[in-house]
Coordinates of N, CA and C in Angstrom, one line a residue:
X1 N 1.6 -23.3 -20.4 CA 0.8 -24.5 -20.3 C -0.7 -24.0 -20.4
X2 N -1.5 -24.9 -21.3 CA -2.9 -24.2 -21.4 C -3.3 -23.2 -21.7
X3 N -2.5 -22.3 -22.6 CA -2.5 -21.0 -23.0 C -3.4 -20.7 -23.6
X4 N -4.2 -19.7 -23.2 CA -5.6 -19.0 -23.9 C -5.7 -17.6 -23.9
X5 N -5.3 -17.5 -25.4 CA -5.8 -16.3 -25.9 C -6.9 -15.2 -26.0
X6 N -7.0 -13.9 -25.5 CA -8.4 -13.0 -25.8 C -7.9 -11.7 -26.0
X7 N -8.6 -11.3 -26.8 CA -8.9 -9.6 -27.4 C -7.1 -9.6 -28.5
X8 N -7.2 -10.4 -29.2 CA -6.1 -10.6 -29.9 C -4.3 -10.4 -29.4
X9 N -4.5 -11.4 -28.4 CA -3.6 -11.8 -27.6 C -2.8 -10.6 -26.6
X10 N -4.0 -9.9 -26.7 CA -3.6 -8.5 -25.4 C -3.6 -9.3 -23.9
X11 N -4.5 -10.2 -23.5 CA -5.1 -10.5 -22.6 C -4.7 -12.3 -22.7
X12 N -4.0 -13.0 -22.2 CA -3.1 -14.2 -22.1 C -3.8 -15.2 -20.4
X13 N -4.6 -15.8 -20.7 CA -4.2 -17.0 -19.6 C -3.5 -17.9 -20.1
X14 N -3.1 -18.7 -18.9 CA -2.5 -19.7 -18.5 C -1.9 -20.6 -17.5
X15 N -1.7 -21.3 -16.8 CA -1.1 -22.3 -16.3 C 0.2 -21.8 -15.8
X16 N 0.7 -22.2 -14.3 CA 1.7 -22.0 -13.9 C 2.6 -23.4 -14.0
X17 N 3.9 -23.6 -14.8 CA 4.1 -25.1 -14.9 C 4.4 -25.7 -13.1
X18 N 4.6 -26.4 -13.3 CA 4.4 -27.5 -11.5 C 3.7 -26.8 -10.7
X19 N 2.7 -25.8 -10.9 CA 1.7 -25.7 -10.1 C 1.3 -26.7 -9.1
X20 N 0.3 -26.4 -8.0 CA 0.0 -27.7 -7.3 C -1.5 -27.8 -7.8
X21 N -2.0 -26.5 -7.9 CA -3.5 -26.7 -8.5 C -3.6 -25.7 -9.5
X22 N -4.2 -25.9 -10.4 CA -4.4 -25.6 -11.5 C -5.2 -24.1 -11.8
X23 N -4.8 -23.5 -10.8 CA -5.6 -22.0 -11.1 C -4.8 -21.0 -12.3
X24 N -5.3 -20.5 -13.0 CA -5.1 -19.8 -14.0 C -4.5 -18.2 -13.4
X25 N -3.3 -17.9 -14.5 CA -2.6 -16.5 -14.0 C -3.2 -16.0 -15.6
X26 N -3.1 -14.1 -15.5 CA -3.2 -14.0 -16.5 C -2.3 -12.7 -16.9
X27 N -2.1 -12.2 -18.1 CA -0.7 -11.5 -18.6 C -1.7 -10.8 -19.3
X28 N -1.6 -8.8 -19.0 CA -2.4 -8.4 -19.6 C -1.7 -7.1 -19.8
X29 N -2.1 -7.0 -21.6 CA -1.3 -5.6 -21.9 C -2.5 -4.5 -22.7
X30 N -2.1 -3.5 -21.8 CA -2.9 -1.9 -22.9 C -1.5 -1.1 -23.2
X31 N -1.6 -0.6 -24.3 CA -0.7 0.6 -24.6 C -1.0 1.6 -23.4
X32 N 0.1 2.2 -22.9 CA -0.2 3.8 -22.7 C -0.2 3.4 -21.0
X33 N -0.1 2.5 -20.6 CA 0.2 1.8 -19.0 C 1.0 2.0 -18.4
X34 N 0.9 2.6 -17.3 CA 2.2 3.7 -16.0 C 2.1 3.0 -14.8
X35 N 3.2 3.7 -14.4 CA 3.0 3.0 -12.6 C 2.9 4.6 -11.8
X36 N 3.2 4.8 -11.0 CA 3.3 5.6 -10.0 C 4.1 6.8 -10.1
X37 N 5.5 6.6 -11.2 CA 6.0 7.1 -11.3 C 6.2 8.0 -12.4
X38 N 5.3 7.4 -13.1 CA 4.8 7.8 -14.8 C 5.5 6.8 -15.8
X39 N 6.2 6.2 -15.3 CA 6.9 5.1 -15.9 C 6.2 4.1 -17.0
X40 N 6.8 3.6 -18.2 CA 5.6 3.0 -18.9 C 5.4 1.5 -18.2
X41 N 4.7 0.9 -18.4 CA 4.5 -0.4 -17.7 C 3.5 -1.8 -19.1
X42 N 4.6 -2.5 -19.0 CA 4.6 -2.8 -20.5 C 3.3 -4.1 -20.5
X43 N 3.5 -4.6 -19.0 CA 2.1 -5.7 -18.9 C 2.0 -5.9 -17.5
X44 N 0.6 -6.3 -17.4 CA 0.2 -6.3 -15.6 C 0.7 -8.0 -15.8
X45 N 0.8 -9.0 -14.7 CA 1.1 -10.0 -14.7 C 0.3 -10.7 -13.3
X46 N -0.8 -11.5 -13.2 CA -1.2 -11.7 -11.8 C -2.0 -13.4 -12.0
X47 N -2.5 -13.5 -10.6 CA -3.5 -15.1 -10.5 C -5.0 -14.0 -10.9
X48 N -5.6 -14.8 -11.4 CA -7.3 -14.9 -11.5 C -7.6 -15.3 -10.5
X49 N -7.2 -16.3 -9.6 CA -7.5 -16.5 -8.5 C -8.6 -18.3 -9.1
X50 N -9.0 -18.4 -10.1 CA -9.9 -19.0 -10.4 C -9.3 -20.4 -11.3
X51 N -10.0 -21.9 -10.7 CA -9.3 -23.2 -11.7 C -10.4 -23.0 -13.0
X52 N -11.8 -22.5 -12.8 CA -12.7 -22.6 -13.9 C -12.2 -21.6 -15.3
X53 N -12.2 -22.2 -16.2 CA -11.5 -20.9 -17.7 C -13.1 -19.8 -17.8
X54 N -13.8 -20.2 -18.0 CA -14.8 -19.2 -18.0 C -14.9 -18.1 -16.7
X55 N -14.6 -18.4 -15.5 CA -15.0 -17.6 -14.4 C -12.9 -16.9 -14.6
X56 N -12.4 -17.5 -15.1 CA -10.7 -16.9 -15.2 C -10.9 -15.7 -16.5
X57 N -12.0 -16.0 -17.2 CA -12.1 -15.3 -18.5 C -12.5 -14.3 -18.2
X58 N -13.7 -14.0 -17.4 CA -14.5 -12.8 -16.7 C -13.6 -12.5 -16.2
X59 N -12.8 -12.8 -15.2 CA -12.3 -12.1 -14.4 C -11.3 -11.3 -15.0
X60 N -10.7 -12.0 -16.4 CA -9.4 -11.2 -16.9 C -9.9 -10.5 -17.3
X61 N -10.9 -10.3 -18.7 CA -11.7 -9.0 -19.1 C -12.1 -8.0 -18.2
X62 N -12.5 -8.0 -17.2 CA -13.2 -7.1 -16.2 C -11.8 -6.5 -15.9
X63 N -10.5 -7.2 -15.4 CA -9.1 -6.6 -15.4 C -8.6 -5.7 -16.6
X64 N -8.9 -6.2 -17.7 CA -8.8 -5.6 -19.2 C -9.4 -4.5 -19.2
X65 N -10.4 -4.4 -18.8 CA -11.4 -3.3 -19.3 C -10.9 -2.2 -17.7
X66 N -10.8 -2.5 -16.8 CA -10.5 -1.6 -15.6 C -8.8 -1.2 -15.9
X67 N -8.0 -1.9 -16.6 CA -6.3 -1.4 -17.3 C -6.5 -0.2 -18.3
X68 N -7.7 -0.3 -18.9 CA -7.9 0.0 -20.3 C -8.3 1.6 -19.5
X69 N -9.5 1.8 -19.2 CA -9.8 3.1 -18.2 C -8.9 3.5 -17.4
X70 N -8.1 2.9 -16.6 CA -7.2 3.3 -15.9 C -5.8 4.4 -16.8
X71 N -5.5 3.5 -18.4 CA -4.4 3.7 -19.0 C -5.3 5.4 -19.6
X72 N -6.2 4.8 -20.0 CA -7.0 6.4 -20.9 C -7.4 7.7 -19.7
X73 N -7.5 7.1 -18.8 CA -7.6 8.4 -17.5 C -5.7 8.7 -16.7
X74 N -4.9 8.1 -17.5 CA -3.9 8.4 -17.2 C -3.4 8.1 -15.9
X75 N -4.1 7.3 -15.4 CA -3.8 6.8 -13.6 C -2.8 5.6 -14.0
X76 N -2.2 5.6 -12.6 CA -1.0 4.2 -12.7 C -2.4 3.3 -12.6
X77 N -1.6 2.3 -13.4 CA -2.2 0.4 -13.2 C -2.4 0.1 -11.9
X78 N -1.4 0.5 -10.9 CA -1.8 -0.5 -9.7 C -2.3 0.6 -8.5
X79 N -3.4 0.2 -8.2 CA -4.0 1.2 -7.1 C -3.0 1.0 -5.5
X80 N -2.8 2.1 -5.3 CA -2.1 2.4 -4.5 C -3.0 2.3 -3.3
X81 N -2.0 1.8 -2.1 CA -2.3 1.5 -0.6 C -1.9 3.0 -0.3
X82 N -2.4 3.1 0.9 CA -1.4 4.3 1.6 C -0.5 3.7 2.4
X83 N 0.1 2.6 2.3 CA 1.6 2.4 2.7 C 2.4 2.8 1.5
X84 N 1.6 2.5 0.2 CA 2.6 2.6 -0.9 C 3.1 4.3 -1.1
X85 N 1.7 4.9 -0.9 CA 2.1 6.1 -0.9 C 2.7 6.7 0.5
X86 N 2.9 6.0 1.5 CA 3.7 6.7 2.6 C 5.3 6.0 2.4
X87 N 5.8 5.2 1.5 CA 6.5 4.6 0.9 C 7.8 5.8 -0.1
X88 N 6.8 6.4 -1.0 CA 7.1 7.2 -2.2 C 7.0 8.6 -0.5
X89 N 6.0 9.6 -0.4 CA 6.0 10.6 0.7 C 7.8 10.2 1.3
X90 N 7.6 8.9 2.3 CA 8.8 9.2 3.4 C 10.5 9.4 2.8
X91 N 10.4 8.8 1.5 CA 11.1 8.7 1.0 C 11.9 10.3 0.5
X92 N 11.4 11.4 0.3 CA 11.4 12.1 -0.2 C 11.3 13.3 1.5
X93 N 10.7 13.1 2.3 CA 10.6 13.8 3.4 C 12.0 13.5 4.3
X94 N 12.2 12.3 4.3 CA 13.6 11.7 5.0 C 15.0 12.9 4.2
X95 N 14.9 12.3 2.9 CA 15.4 13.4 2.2 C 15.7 15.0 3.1
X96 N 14.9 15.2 3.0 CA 14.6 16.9 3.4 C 15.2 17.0 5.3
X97 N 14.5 16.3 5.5 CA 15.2 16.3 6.9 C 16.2 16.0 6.9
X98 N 17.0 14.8 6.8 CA 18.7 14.9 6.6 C 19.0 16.0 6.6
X99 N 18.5 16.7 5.3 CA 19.7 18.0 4.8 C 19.6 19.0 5.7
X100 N 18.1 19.5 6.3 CA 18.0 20.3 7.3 C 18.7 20.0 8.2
X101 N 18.8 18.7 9.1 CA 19.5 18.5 10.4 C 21.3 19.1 9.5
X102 N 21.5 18.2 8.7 CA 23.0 18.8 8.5 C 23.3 20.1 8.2
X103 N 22.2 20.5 7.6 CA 22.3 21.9 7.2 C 22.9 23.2 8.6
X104 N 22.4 22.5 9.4 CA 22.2 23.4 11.0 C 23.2 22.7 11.8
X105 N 24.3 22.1 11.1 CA 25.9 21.7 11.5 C 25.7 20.6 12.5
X106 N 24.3 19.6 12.6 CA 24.2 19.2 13.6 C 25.0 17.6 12.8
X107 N 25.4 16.7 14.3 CA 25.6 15.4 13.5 C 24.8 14.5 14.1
X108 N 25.1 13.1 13.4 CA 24.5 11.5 14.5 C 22.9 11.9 13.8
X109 N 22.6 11.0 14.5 CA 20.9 10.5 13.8 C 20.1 11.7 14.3
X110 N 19.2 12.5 13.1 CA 18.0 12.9 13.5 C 16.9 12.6 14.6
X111 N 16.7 13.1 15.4 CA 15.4 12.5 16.2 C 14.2 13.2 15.6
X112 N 13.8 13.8 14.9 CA 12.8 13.9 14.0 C 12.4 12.8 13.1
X113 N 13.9 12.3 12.3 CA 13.8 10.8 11.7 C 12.7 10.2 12.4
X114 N 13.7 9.7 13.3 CA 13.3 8.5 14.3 C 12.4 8.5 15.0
X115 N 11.3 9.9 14.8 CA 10.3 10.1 15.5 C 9.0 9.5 14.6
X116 N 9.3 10.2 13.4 CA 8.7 10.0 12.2 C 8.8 8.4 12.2
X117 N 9.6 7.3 11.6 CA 9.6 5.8 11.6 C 8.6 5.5 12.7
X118 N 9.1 5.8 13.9 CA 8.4 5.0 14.9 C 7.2 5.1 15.0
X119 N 6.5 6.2 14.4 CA 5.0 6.3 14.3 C 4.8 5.8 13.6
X120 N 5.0 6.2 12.4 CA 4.7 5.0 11.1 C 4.3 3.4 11.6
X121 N 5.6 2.9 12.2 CA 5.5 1.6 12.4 C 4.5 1.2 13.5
X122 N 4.4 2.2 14.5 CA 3.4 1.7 15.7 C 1.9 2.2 14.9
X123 N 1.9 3.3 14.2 CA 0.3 4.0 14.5 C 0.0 3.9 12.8
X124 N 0.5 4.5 12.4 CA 0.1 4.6 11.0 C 0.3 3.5 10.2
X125 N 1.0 3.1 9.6 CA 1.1 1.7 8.8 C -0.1 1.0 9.3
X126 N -0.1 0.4 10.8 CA -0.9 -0.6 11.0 C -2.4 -0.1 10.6
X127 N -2.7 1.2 10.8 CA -4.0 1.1 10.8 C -4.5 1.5 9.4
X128 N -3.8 2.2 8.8 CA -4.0 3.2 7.3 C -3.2 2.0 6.0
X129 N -2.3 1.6 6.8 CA -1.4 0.9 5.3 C -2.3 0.4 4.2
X130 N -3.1 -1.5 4.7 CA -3.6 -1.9 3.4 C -4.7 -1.2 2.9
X131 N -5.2 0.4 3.4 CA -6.5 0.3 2.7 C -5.9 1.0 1.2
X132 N -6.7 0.9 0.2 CA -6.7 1.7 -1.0 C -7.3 2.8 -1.0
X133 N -6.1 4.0 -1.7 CA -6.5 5.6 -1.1 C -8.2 5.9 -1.9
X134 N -8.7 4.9 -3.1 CA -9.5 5.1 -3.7 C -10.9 5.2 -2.6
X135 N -10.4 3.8 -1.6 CA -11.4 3.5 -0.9 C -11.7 3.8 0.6
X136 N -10.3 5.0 0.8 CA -10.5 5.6 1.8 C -11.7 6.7 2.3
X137 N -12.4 6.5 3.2 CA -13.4 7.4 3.3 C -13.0 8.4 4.5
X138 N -14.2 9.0 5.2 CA -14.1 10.2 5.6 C -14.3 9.4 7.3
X139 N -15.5 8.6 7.3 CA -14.9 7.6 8.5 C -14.3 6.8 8.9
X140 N -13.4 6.2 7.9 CA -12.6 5.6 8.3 C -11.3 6.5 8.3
X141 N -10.5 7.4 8.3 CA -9.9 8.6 8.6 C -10.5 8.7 10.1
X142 N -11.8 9.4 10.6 CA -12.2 9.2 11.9 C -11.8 8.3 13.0
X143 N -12.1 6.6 12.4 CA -11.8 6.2 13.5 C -10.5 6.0 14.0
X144 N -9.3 6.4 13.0 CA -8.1 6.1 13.1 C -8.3 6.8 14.8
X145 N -8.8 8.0 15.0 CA -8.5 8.7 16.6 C -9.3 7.9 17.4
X146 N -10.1 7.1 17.4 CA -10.3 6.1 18.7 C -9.6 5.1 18.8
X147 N -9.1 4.7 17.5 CA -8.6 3.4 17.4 C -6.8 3.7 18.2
X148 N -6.2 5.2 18.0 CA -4.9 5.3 18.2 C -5.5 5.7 19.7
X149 N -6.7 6.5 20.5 CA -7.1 6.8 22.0 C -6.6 5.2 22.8
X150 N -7.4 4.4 22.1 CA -7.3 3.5 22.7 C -5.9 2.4 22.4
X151 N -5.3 2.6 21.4 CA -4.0 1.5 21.1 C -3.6 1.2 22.8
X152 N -2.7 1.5 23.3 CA -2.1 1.1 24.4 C -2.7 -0.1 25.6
X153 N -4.5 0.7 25.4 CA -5.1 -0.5 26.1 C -5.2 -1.7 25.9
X154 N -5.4 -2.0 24.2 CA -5.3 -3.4 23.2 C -4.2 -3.7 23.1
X155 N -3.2 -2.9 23.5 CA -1.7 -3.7 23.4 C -1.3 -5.1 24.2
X156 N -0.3 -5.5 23.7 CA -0.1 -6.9 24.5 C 0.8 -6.6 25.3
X157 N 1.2 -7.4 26.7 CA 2.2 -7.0 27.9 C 3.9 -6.9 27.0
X158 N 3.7 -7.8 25.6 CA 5.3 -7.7 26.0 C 5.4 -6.3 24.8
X159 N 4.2 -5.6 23.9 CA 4.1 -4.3 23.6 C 4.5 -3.2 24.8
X160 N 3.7 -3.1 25.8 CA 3.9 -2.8 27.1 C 5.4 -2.4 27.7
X161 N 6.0 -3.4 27.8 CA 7.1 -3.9 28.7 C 8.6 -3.4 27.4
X162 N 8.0 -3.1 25.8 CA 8.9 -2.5 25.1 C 8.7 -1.3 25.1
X163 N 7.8 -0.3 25.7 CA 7.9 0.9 25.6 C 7.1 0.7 27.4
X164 N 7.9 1.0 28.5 CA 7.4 1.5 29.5 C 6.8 2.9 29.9
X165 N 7.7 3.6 28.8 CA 6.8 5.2 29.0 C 5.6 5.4 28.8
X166 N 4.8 4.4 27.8 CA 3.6 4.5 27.8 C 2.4 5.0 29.0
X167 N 1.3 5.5 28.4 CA -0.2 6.0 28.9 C -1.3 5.5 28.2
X168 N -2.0 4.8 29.1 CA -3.0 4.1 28.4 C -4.1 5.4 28.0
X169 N -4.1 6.9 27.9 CA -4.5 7.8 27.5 C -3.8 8.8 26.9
X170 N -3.6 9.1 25.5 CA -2.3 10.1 25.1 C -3.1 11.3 25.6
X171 N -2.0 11.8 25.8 CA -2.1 13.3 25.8 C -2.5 14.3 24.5
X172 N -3.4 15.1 25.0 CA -4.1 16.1 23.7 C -2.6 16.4 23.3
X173 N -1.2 16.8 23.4 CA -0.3 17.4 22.4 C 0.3 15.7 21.6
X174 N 0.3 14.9 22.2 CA 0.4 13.5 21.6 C -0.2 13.4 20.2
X175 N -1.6 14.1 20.7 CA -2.6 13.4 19.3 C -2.6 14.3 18.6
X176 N -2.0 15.9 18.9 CA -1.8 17.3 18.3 C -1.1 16.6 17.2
X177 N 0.2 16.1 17.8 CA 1.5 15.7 16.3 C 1.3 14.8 16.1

């Protein structure tokens, strides 16, 4: 619906049908486009975010032209979070642990696993997940350690009351691992 063509139909707006409002998606292909995996990736597909076709047009070109650099520097299309890449990492570490614990004739669930998840889910994810590793800096890395000194204190009672072992101060070998 309302289909509009650019750079010889590499670059596609249009209209989502029964939309509720009229904002423009747009369908955008470069040869030579990967994901993460190295995998080819044959079109990005997303909202412009935008009802105006001029400010939908900018915005798909400026997408065009950032796919286009991205495909010729050989980087995947979609900029990676570090959840995405703690995603692809755990996946591959989990791996390795299994086979160690079985390796060493042990059975039942690793507590290395389950050491690993639970950090993830309490410490890391929340604080590291949505940023983009592009746009990771050197202090924000930093404050993750005041931010995890202090977690327990900003916790809520029924956070609290699910882990009673807690210390509203970790301990230096806490923040060691």
């Amino acid at each position: 619906m309302n289909k509009v063509e650019l750079k010889d139909g590499q670059v596609i707006l249009f209209h989502r049908p029964n939309a509720k409002r009229p904002i423009y998606h747009m369908r955008i292909h470069v040869r030579g486009m990967t994901d993460v995996y190295g995998n080819k990736v044959t079109y990005v597909q997303e909202s412009t975010g935008e009802t105006d076709l001029e400010e939908a047009k900018r915005y798909a070109l400026d997408k065009y032209d950032d796919l286009r650099l991205r495909a010729k520097k050989k980087e995947p299309v979609k900029q990676l979070t570090f959840e995405d890449l703690y995603v692809i990492w755990w996946a591959d570490k989990r791996q390795r642990l299994e086979a160690n614990h079985f390796a060493k004739g042990r059975t039942g669930p690793a507590q290395r696993i389950s050491w690993y998840e639970k950090h993830a889910q309490r410490y890391w994810l929340p604080y590291f997940g949505a940023i983009k590793l592009e746009e990771m800096t050197q202090a924000f890395v930093q404050g993750y350690w005041t931010w995890r000194m202090t977690y327990w204190s900003r916790a809520d009672e029924a956070e609290r009351k699910r882990h009673p072992n807690h210390v509203l101060k970790p301990a230096k070998k806490s923040m060691d691992m």
